[in-house]
Amino acid sequence: MAVRRVREVGRFSARAAHGTVYRIIEYAHMQDVRTRTTPNARDVEGLHELTTHDGMRVNVVGENEYEIVDLGVKLTRVHPR
């Protein structure tokens, strides 16, 4: 069975319509793909997830648009990619 771990891959700020700015953290679920024949293989990034700095789940709604699932609050990325 592959060992799984989570790694932080990014952070950014997003603002709600009422003005509150939330810090969003992006995590990647890493998968160990080493086998006996490839013992030096590197971990592979799998699914990504977003949370607020205090652990609330965040969904992507559109380009630079997000929603805090627990609060139902819509956010816009402060500095778009």
PDB file of N, CA and C in Angstrom:
ATOM      1  N   MET A   1       0.843  -1.178   0.000  1.00  0.00           N
ATOM      2  CA  MET A   1       0.000   0.000   0.000  1.00  0.00           C
ATOM      3  C   MET A   1       0.892   1.246   0.000  1.00  0.00           C
ATOM      4  N   ALA A   2       0.525   2.228  -0.788  1.00  0.00           N
ATOM      5  CA  ALA A   2       1.299   3.457  -0.905  1.00  0.00           C
ATOM      6  C   ALA A   2       1.113   4.333   0.330  1.00  0.00           C
ATOM      7  N   VAL A   3       2.217   4.885   0.800  1.00  0.00           N
ATOM      8  CA  VAL A   3       2.172   5.811   1.922  1.00  0.00           C
ATOM      9  C   VAL A   3       1.715   7.168   1.399  1.00  0.00           C
ATOM     10  N   ARG A   4       0.800   7.810   2.104  1.00  0.00           N
ATOM     11  CA  ARG A   4       0.283   9.112   1.671  1.00  0.00           C
ATOM     12  C   ARG A   4       0.627  10.155   2.710  1.00  0.00           C
ATOM     13  N   ARG A   5       0.988  11.336   2.211  1.00  0.00           N
ATOM     14  CA  ARG A   5       1.215  12.456   3.106  1.00  0.00           C
ATOM     15  C   ARG A   5       0.716  13.721   2.424  1.00  0.00           C
ATOM     16  N   VAL A   6       0.600  14.783   3.189  1.00  0.00           N
ATOM     17  CA  VAL A   6       0.086  16.042   2.662  1.00  0.00           C
ATOM     18  C   VAL A   6       1.208  17.073   2.762  1.00  0.00           C
ATOM     19  N   ARG A   7       1.355  17.885   1.689  1.00  0.00           N
ATOM     20  CA  ARG A   7       2.405  18.905   1.650  1.00  0.00           C
ATOM     21  C   ARG A   7       1.787  20.239   1.250  1.00  0.00           C
ATOM     22  N   GLU A   8       2.175  21.302   1.929  1.00  0.00           N
ATOM     23  CA  GLU A   8       1.702  22.636   1.553  1.00  0.00           C
ATOM     24  C   GLU A   8       2.406  23.045   0.261  1.00  0.00           C
ATOM     25  N   VAL A   9       1.609  23.516  -0.720  1.00  0.00           N
ATOM     26  CA  VAL A   9       2.186  23.917  -2.003  1.00  0.00           C
ATOM     27  C   VAL A   9       1.938  25.379  -2.345  1.00  0.00           C
ATOM     28  N   GLY A  10       1.144  26.082  -1.543  1.00  0.00           N
ATOM     29  CA  GLY A  10       0.914  27.494  -1.825  1.00  0.00           C
ATOM     30  C   GLY A  10       0.015  28.168  -0.802  1.00  0.00           C
ATOM     31  N   ARG A  11       0.089  29.514  -0.813  1.00  0.00           N
ATOM     32  CA  ARG A  11      -0.760  30.347   0.050  1.00  0.00           C
ATOM     33  C   ARG A  11      -1.150  31.586  -0.733  1.00  0.00           C
ATOM     34  N   PHE A  12      -2.347  32.090  -0.455  1.00  0.00           N
ATOM     35  CA  PHE A  12      -2.773  33.350  -1.043  1.00  0.00           C
ATOM     36  C   PHE A  12      -3.896  33.934  -0.202  1.00  0.00           C
ATOM     37  N   SER A  13      -4.228  35.193  -0.466  1.00  0.00           N
ATOM     38  CA  SER A  13      -5.300  35.874   0.249  1.00  0.00           C
ATOM     39  C   SER A  13      -6.515  36.007  -0.653  1.00  0.00           C
ATOM     40  N   ALA A  14      -7.702  35.963  -0.033  1.00  0.00           N
ATOM     41  CA  ALA A  14      -8.955  36.145  -0.765  1.00  0.00           C
ATOM     42  C   ALA A  14      -9.888  36.980   0.103  1.00  0.00           C
ATOM     43  N   ARG A  15     -10.648  37.855  -0.547  1.00  0.00           N
ATOM     44  CA  ARG A  15     -11.504  38.802   0.164  1.00  0.00           C
ATOM     45  C   ARG A  15     -12.977  38.474  -0.051  1.00  0.00           C
ATOM     46  N   ALA A  16     -13.743  38.562   1.025  1.00  0.00           N
ATOM     47  CA  ALA A  16     -15.195  38.399   0.962  1.00  0.00           C
ATOM     48  C   ALA A  16     -15.820  39.737   0.593  1.00  0.00           C
ATOM     49  N   ALA A  17     -17.074  39.716   0.144  1.00  0.00           N
ATOM     50  CA  ALA A  17     -17.781  40.936  -0.246  1.00  0.00           C
ATOM     51  C   ALA A  17     -17.887  41.928   0.918  1.00  0.00           C
ATOM     52  N   HIS A  18     -17.979  41.428   2.145  1.00  0.00           N
ATOM     53  CA  HIS A  18     -18.093  42.310   3.311  1.00  0.00           C
ATOM     54  C   HIS A  18     -16.736  42.845   3.768  1.00  0.00           C
ATOM     55  N   GLY A  19     -15.655  42.508   3.062  1.00  0.00           N
ATOM     56  CA  GLY A  19     -14.345  43.088   3.320  1.00  0.00           C
ATOM     57  C   GLY A  19     -13.346  42.242   4.085  1.00  0.00           C
ATOM     58  N   THR A  20     -13.789  41.165   4.704  1.00  0.00           N
ATOM     59  CA  THR A  20     -12.873  40.315   5.451  1.00  0.00           C
ATOM     60  C   THR A  20     -11.924  39.609   4.494  1.00  0.00           C
ATOM     61  N   VAL A  21     -10.635  39.607   4.839  1.00  0.00           N
ATOM     62  CA  VAL A  21      -9.629  38.930   4.025  1.00  0.00           C
ATOM     63  C   VAL A  21      -9.253  37.628   4.731  1.00  0.00           C
ATOM     64  N   TYR A  22      -9.286  36.533   3.987  1.00  0.00           N
ATOM     65  CA  TYR A  22      -8.944  35.215   4.511  1.00  0.00           C
ATOM     66  C   TYR A  22      -7.648  34.738   3.875  1.00  0.00           C
ATOM     67  N   ARG A  23      -6.832  34.064   4.663  1.00  0.00           N
ATOM     68  CA  ARG A  23      -5.607  33.453   4.156  1.00  0.00           C
ATOM     69  C   ARG A  23      -5.965  32.034   3.742  1.00  0.00           C
ATOM     70  N   ILE A  24      -5.704  31.687   2.474  1.00  0.00           N
ATOM     71  CA  ILE A  24      -6.031  30.364   1.939  1.00  0.00           C
ATOM     72  C   ILE A  24      -4.742  29.571   1.751  1.00  0.00           C
ATOM     73  N   ILE A  25      -4.763  28.334   2.186  1.00  0.00           N
ATOM     74  CA  ILE A  25      -3.599  27.457   2.060  1.00  0.00           C
ATOM     75  C   ILE A  25      -3.951  26.310   1.122  1.00  0.00           C
ATOM     76  N   GLU A  26      -3.060  26.028   0.171  1.00  0.00           N
ATOM     77  CA  GLU A  26      -3.259  24.932  -0.778  1.00  0.00           C
ATOM     78  C   GLU A  26      -2.343  23.775  -0.395  1.00  0.00           C
ATOM     79  N   TYR A  27      -2.936  22.594  -0.290  1.00  0.00           N
ATOM     80  CA  TYR A  27      -2.194  21.384   0.047  1.00  0.00           C
ATOM     81  C   TYR A  27      -2.290  20.392  -1.106  1.00  0.00           C
ATOM     82  N   ALA A  28      -1.242  19.611  -1.289  1.00  0.00           N
ATOM     83  CA  ALA A  28      -1.249  18.523  -2.261  1.00  0.00           C
ATOM     84  C   ALA A  28      -1.092  17.209  -1.502  1.00  0.00           C
ATOM     85  N   HIS A  29      -1.893  16.239  -1.851  1.00  0.00           N
ATOM     86  CA  HIS A  29      -1.763  14.905  -1.277  1.00  0.00           C
ATOM     87  C   HIS A  29      -0.695  14.184  -2.088  1.00  0.00           C
ATOM     88  N   MET A  30       0.404  13.840  -1.423  1.00  0.00           N
ATOM     89  CA  MET A  30       1.543  13.218  -2.094  1.00  0.00           C
ATOM     90  C   MET A  30       1.420  11.703  -1.987  1.00  0.00           C
ATOM     91  N   GLN A  31       1.777  11.026  -3.079  1.00  0.00           N
ATOM     92  CA  GLN A  31       1.717   9.577  -3.073  1.00  0.00           C
ATOM     93  C   GLN A  31       3.094   8.997  -3.327  1.00  0.00           C
ATOM     94  N   ASP A  32       3.464   8.051  -2.514  1.00  0.00           N
ATOM     95  CA  ASP A  32       4.731   7.342  -2.660  1.00  0.00           C
ATOM     96  C   ASP A  32       4.549   6.295  -3.756  1.00  0.00           C
ATOM     97  N   VAL A  33       5.292   6.424  -4.841  1.00  0.00           N
ATOM     98  CA  VAL A  33       5.136   5.501  -5.965  1.00  0.00           C
ATOM     99  C   VAL A  33       6.349   4.577  -6.116  1.00  0.00           C
ATOM    100  N   ARG A  34       7.182   4.508  -5.071  1.00  0.00           N
ATOM    101  CA  ARG A  34       8.346   3.626  -5.127  1.00  0.00           C
ATOM    102  C   ARG A  34       7.920   2.166  -5.145  1.00  0.00           C
ATOM    103  N   THR A  35       8.692   1.383  -5.878  1.00  0.00           N
ATOM    104  CA  THR A  35       8.496  -0.066  -5.907  1.00  0.00           C
ATOM    105  C   THR A  35       9.866  -0.716  -5.758  1.00  0.00           C
ATOM    106  N   ARG A  36       9.911  -2.018  -5.753  1.00  0.00           N
ATOM    107  CA  ARG A  36      11.205  -2.699  -5.674  1.00  0.00           C
ATOM    108  C   ARG A  36      12.079  -2.386  -6.889  1.00  0.00           C
ATOM    109  N   THR A  37      11.443  -2.211  -8.031  1.00  0.00           N
ATOM    110  CA  THR A  37      12.210  -1.927  -9.247  1.00  0.00           C
ATOM    111  C   THR A  37      12.537  -0.450  -9.416  1.00  0.00           C
ATOM    112  N   THR A  38      11.819   0.427  -8.711  1.00  0.00           N
ATOM    113  CA  THR A  38      12.083   1.875  -8.781  1.00  0.00           C
ATOM    114  C   THR A  38      12.159   2.446  -7.364  1.00  0.00           C
ATOM    115  N   PRO A  39      13.170   2.034  -6.579  1.00  0.00           N
ATOM    116  CA  PRO A  39      13.249   2.467  -5.184  1.00  0.00           C
ATOM    117  C   PRO A  39      13.563   3.952  -5.003  1.00  0.00           C
ATOM    118  N   ASN A  40      14.052   4.617  -6.031  1.00  0.00           N
ATOM    119  CA  ASN A  40      14.415   6.028  -5.918  1.00  0.00           C
ATOM    120  C   ASN A  40      13.381   6.961  -6.544  1.00  0.00           C
ATOM    121  N   ALA A  41      12.232   6.428  -6.894  1.00  0.00           N
ATOM    122  CA  ALA A  41      11.181   7.259  -7.498  1.00  0.00           C
ATOM    123  C   ALA A  41      10.726   8.322  -6.501  1.00  0.00           C
ATOM    124  N   ARG A  42      10.432   9.502  -7.010  1.00  0.00           N
ATOM    125  CA  ARG A  42       9.968  10.594  -6.159  1.00  0.00           C
ATOM    126  C   ARG A  42       8.460  10.513  -5.949  1.00  0.00           C
ATOM    127  N   ASP A  43       8.010  11.145  -4.856  1.00  0.00           N
ATOM    128  CA  ASP A  43       6.573  11.221  -4.603  1.00  0.00           C
ATOM    129  C   ASP A  43       5.889  11.979  -5.733  1.00  0.00           C
ATOM    130  N   VAL A  44       4.628  11.646  -5.973  1.00  0.00           N
ATOM    131  CA  VAL A  44       3.840  12.270  -7.032  1.00  0.00           C
ATOM    132  C   VAL A  44       2.695  13.047  -6.387  1.00  0.00           C
ATOM    133  N   GLU A  45       2.445  14.274  -6.879  1.00  0.00           N
ATOM    134  CA  GLU A  45       1.324  15.060  -6.370  1.00  0.00           C
ATOM    135  C   GLU A  45       0.024  14.460  -6.866  1.00  0.00           C
ATOM    136  N   GLY A  46      -0.909  14.307  -5.953  1.00  0.00           N
ATOM    137  CA  GLY A  46      -2.229  13.816  -6.310  1.00  0.00           C
ATOM    138  C   GLY A  46      -3.241  14.947  -6.201  1.00  0.00           C
ATOM    139  N   LEU A  47      -4.315  14.701  -5.519  1.00  0.00           N
ATOM    140  CA  LEU A  47      -5.364  15.712  -5.351  1.00  0.00           C
ATOM    141  C   LEU A  47      -4.865  16.912  -4.553  1.00  0.00           C
ATOM    142  N   HIS A  48      -5.414  18.066  -4.883  1.00  0.00           N
ATOM    143  CA  HIS A  48      -5.119  19.294  -4.138  1.00  0.00           C
ATOM    144  C   HIS A  48      -6.356  19.678  -3.338  1.00  0.00           C
ATOM    145  N   GLU A  49      -6.129  20.314  -2.194  1.00  0.00           N
ATOM    146  CA  GLU A  49      -7.245  20.817  -1.403  1.00  0.00           C
ATOM    147  C   GLU A  49      -6.900  22.194  -0.872  1.00  0.00           C
ATOM    148  N   LEU A  50      -7.934  22.993  -0.656  1.00  0.00           N
ATOM    149  CA  LEU A  50      -7.780  24.341  -0.128  1.00  0.00           C
ATOM    150  C   LEU A  50      -8.473  24.434   1.215  1.00  0.00           C
ATOM    151  N   THR A  51      -7.819  25.137   2.162  1.00  0.00           N
ATOM    152  CA  THR A  51      -8.432  25.416   3.458  1.00  0.00           C
ATOM    153  C   THR A  51      -8.078  26.843   3.867  1.00  0.00           C
ATOM    154  N   THR A  52      -8.858  27.397   4.771  1.00  0.00           N
ATOM    155  CA  THR A  52      -8.477  28.670   5.368  1.00  0.00           C
ATOM    156  C   THR A  52      -7.365  28.389   6.372  1.00  0.00           C
ATOM    157  N   HIS A  53      -6.720  29.433   6.854  1.00  0.00           N
ATOM    158  CA  HIS A  53      -5.633  29.258   7.822  1.00  0.00           C
ATOM    159  C   HIS A  53      -6.093  28.565   9.100  1.00  0.00           C
ATOM    160  N   ASP A  54      -7.390  28.654   9.400  1.00  0.00           N
ATOM    161  CA  ASP A  54      -7.901  28.006  10.608  1.00  0.00           C
ATOM    162  C   ASP A  54      -8.637  26.698  10.317  1.00  0.00           C
ATOM    163  N   GLY A  55      -8.472  26.144   9.100  1.00  0.00           N
ATOM    164  CA  GLY A  55      -8.934  24.792   8.809  1.00  0.00           C
ATOM    165  C   GLY A  55     -10.280  24.623   8.144  1.00  0.00           C
ATOM    166  N   MET A  56     -10.965  25.713   7.773  1.00  0.00           N
ATOM    167  CA  MET A  56     -12.257  25.558   7.091  1.00  0.00           C
ATOM    168  C   MET A  56     -12.023  25.205   5.625  1.00  0.00           C
ATOM    169  N   ARG A  57     -12.850  24.309   5.108  1.00  0.00           N
ATOM    170  CA  ARG A  57     -12.709  23.853   3.717  1.00  0.00           C
ATOM    171  C   ARG A  57     -13.098  24.948   2.735  1.00  0.00           C
ATOM    172  N   VAL A  58     -12.378  24.998   1.601  1.00  0.00           N
ATOM    173  CA  VAL A  58     -12.621  26.005   0.567  1.00  0.00           C
ATOM    174  C   VAL A  58     -12.761  25.302  -0.775  1.00  0.00           C
ATOM    175  N   ASN A  59     -13.789  25.672  -1.532  1.00  0.00           N
ATOM    176  CA  ASN A  59     -13.998  25.149  -2.887  1.00  0.00           C
ATOM    177  C   ASN A  59     -13.665  26.221  -3.916  1.00  0.00           C
ATOM    178  N   VAL A  60     -13.203  25.768  -5.085  1.00  0.00           N
ATOM    179  CA  VAL A  60     -12.998  26.667  -6.218  1.00  0.00           C
ATOM    180  C   VAL A  60     -14.340  26.802  -6.925  1.00  0.00           C
ATOM    181  N   VAL A  61     -14.782  28.051  -7.152  1.00  0.00           N
ATOM    182  CA  VAL A  61     -16.056  28.307  -7.811  1.00  0.00           C
ATOM    183  C   VAL A  61     -15.831  28.693  -9.267  1.00  0.00           C
ATOM    184  N   GLY A  62     -14.778  29.435  -9.529  1.00  0.00           N
ATOM    185  CA  GLY A  62     -14.437  29.886 -10.873  1.00  0.00           C
ATOM    186  C   GLY A  62     -13.030  30.444 -10.852  1.00  0.00           C
ATOM    187  N   GLU A  63     -12.642  31.101 -11.932  1.00  0.00           N
ATOM    188  CA  GLU A  63     -11.308  31.674 -11.985  1.00  0.00           C
ATOM    189  C   GLU A  63     -11.185  32.780 -10.942  1.00  0.00           C
ATOM    190  N   ASN A  64     -10.287  32.580  -9.989  1.00  0.00           N
ATOM    191  CA  ASN A  64     -10.052  33.513  -8.879  1.00  0.00           C
ATOM    192  C   ASN A  64     -11.268  33.712  -7.978  1.00  0.00           C
ATOM    193  N   GLU A  65     -12.219  32.789  -7.999  1.00  0.00           N
ATOM    194  CA  GLU A  65     -13.417  32.832  -7.155  1.00  0.00           C
ATOM    195  C   GLU A  65     -13.470  31.566  -6.303  1.00  0.00           C
ATOM    196  N   TYR A  66     -13.761  31.730  -5.020  1.00  0.00           N
ATOM    197  CA  TYR A  66     -13.752  30.622  -4.067  1.00  0.00           C
ATOM    198  C   TYR A  66     -14.944  30.743  -3.130  1.00  0.00           C
ATOM    199  N   GLU A  67     -15.210  29.663  -2.388  1.00  0.00           N
ATOM    200  CA  GLU A  67     -16.274  29.680  -1.383  1.00  0.00           C
ATOM    201  C   GLU A  67     -15.806  28.903  -0.164  1.00  0.00           C
ATOM    202  N   ILE A  68     -15.967  29.506   1.013  1.00  0.00           N
ATOM    203  CA  ILE A  68     -15.702  28.785   2.253  1.00  0.00           C
ATOM    204  C   ILE A  68     -16.920  27.917   2.504  1.00  0.00           C
ATOM    205  N   VAL A  69     -16.752  26.620   2.435  1.00  0.00           N
ATOM    206  CA  VAL A  69     -17.865  25.677   2.526  1.00  0.00           C
ATOM    207  C   VAL A  69     -18.594  25.798   3.858  1.00  0.00           C
ATOM    208  N   ASP A  70     -17.848  25.859   4.941  1.00  0.00           N
ATOM    209  CA  ASP A  70     -18.449  25.883   6.278  1.00  0.00           C
ATOM    210  C   ASP A  70     -19.303  27.123   6.537  1.00  0.00           C
ATOM    211  N   LEU A  71     -18.976  28.242   5.876  1.00  0.00           N
ATOM    212  CA  LEU A  71     -19.690  29.507   6.107  1.00  0.00           C
ATOM    213  C   LEU A  71     -20.596  29.914   4.955  1.00  0.00           C
ATOM    214  N   GLY A  72     -20.384  29.329   3.779  1.00  0.00           N
ATOM    215  CA  GLY A  72     -21.133  29.730   2.599  1.00  0.00           C
ATOM    216  C   GLY A  72     -20.725  31.109   2.097  1.00  0.00           C
ATOM    217  N   VAL A  73     -19.508  31.533   2.437  1.00  0.00           N
ATOM    218  CA  VAL A  73     -19.018  32.862   2.070  1.00  0.00           C
ATOM    219  C   VAL A  73     -18.233  32.782   0.758  1.00  0.00           C
ATOM    220  N   LYS A  74     -18.598  33.638  -0.192  1.00  0.00           N
ATOM    221  CA  LYS A  74     -17.897  33.712  -1.472  1.00  0.00           C
ATOM    222  C   LYS A  74     -16.690  34.628  -1.342  1.00  0.00           C
ATOM    223  N   LEU A  75     -15.578  34.250  -1.984  1.00  0.00           N
ATOM    224  CA  LEU A  75     -14.336  35.005  -1.914  1.00  0.00           C
ATOM    225  C   LEU A  75     -13.796  35.287  -3.302  1.00  0.00           C
ATOM    226  N   THR A  76     -13.029  36.360  -3.406  1.00  0.00           N
ATOM    227  CA  THR A  76     -12.303  36.687  -4.631  1.00  0.00           C
ATOM    228  C   THR A  76     -10.831  36.798  -4.284  1.00  0.00           C
ATOM    229  N   ARG A  77      -9.991  36.165  -5.080  1.00  0.00           N
ATOM    230  CA  ARG A  77      -8.553  36.206  -4.837  1.00  0.00           C
ATOM    231  C   ARG A  77      -8.060  37.648  -4.907  1.00  0.00           C
ATOM    232  N   VAL A  78      -7.232  38.046  -3.937  1.00  0.00           N
ATOM    233  CA  VAL A  78      -6.765  39.424  -3.855  1.00  0.00           C
ATOM    234  C   VAL A  78      -5.794  39.743  -4.981  1.00  0.00           C
ATOM    235  N   HIS A  79      -4.826  38.882  -5.213  1.00  0.00           N
ATOM    236  CA  HIS A  79      -3.847  39.076  -6.285  1.00  0.00           C
ATOM    237  C   HIS A  79      -3.957  37.901  -7.243  1.00  0.00           C
ATOM    238  N   PRO A  80      -4.735  38.047  -8.320  1.00  0.00           N
ATOM    239  CA  PRO A  80      -4.927  36.921  -9.254  1.00  0.00           C
ATOM    240  C   PRO A  80      -3.601  36.407  -9.808  1.00  0.00           C
ATOM    241  N   ARG A  81      -3.607  35.155 -10.162  1.00  0.00           N
ATOM    242  CA  ARG A  81      -2.404  34.537 -10.735  1.00  0.00           C
ATOM    243  C   ARG A  81      -2.075  35.157 -12.052  1.00  0.00           C
TER     244      ARG A  81
END
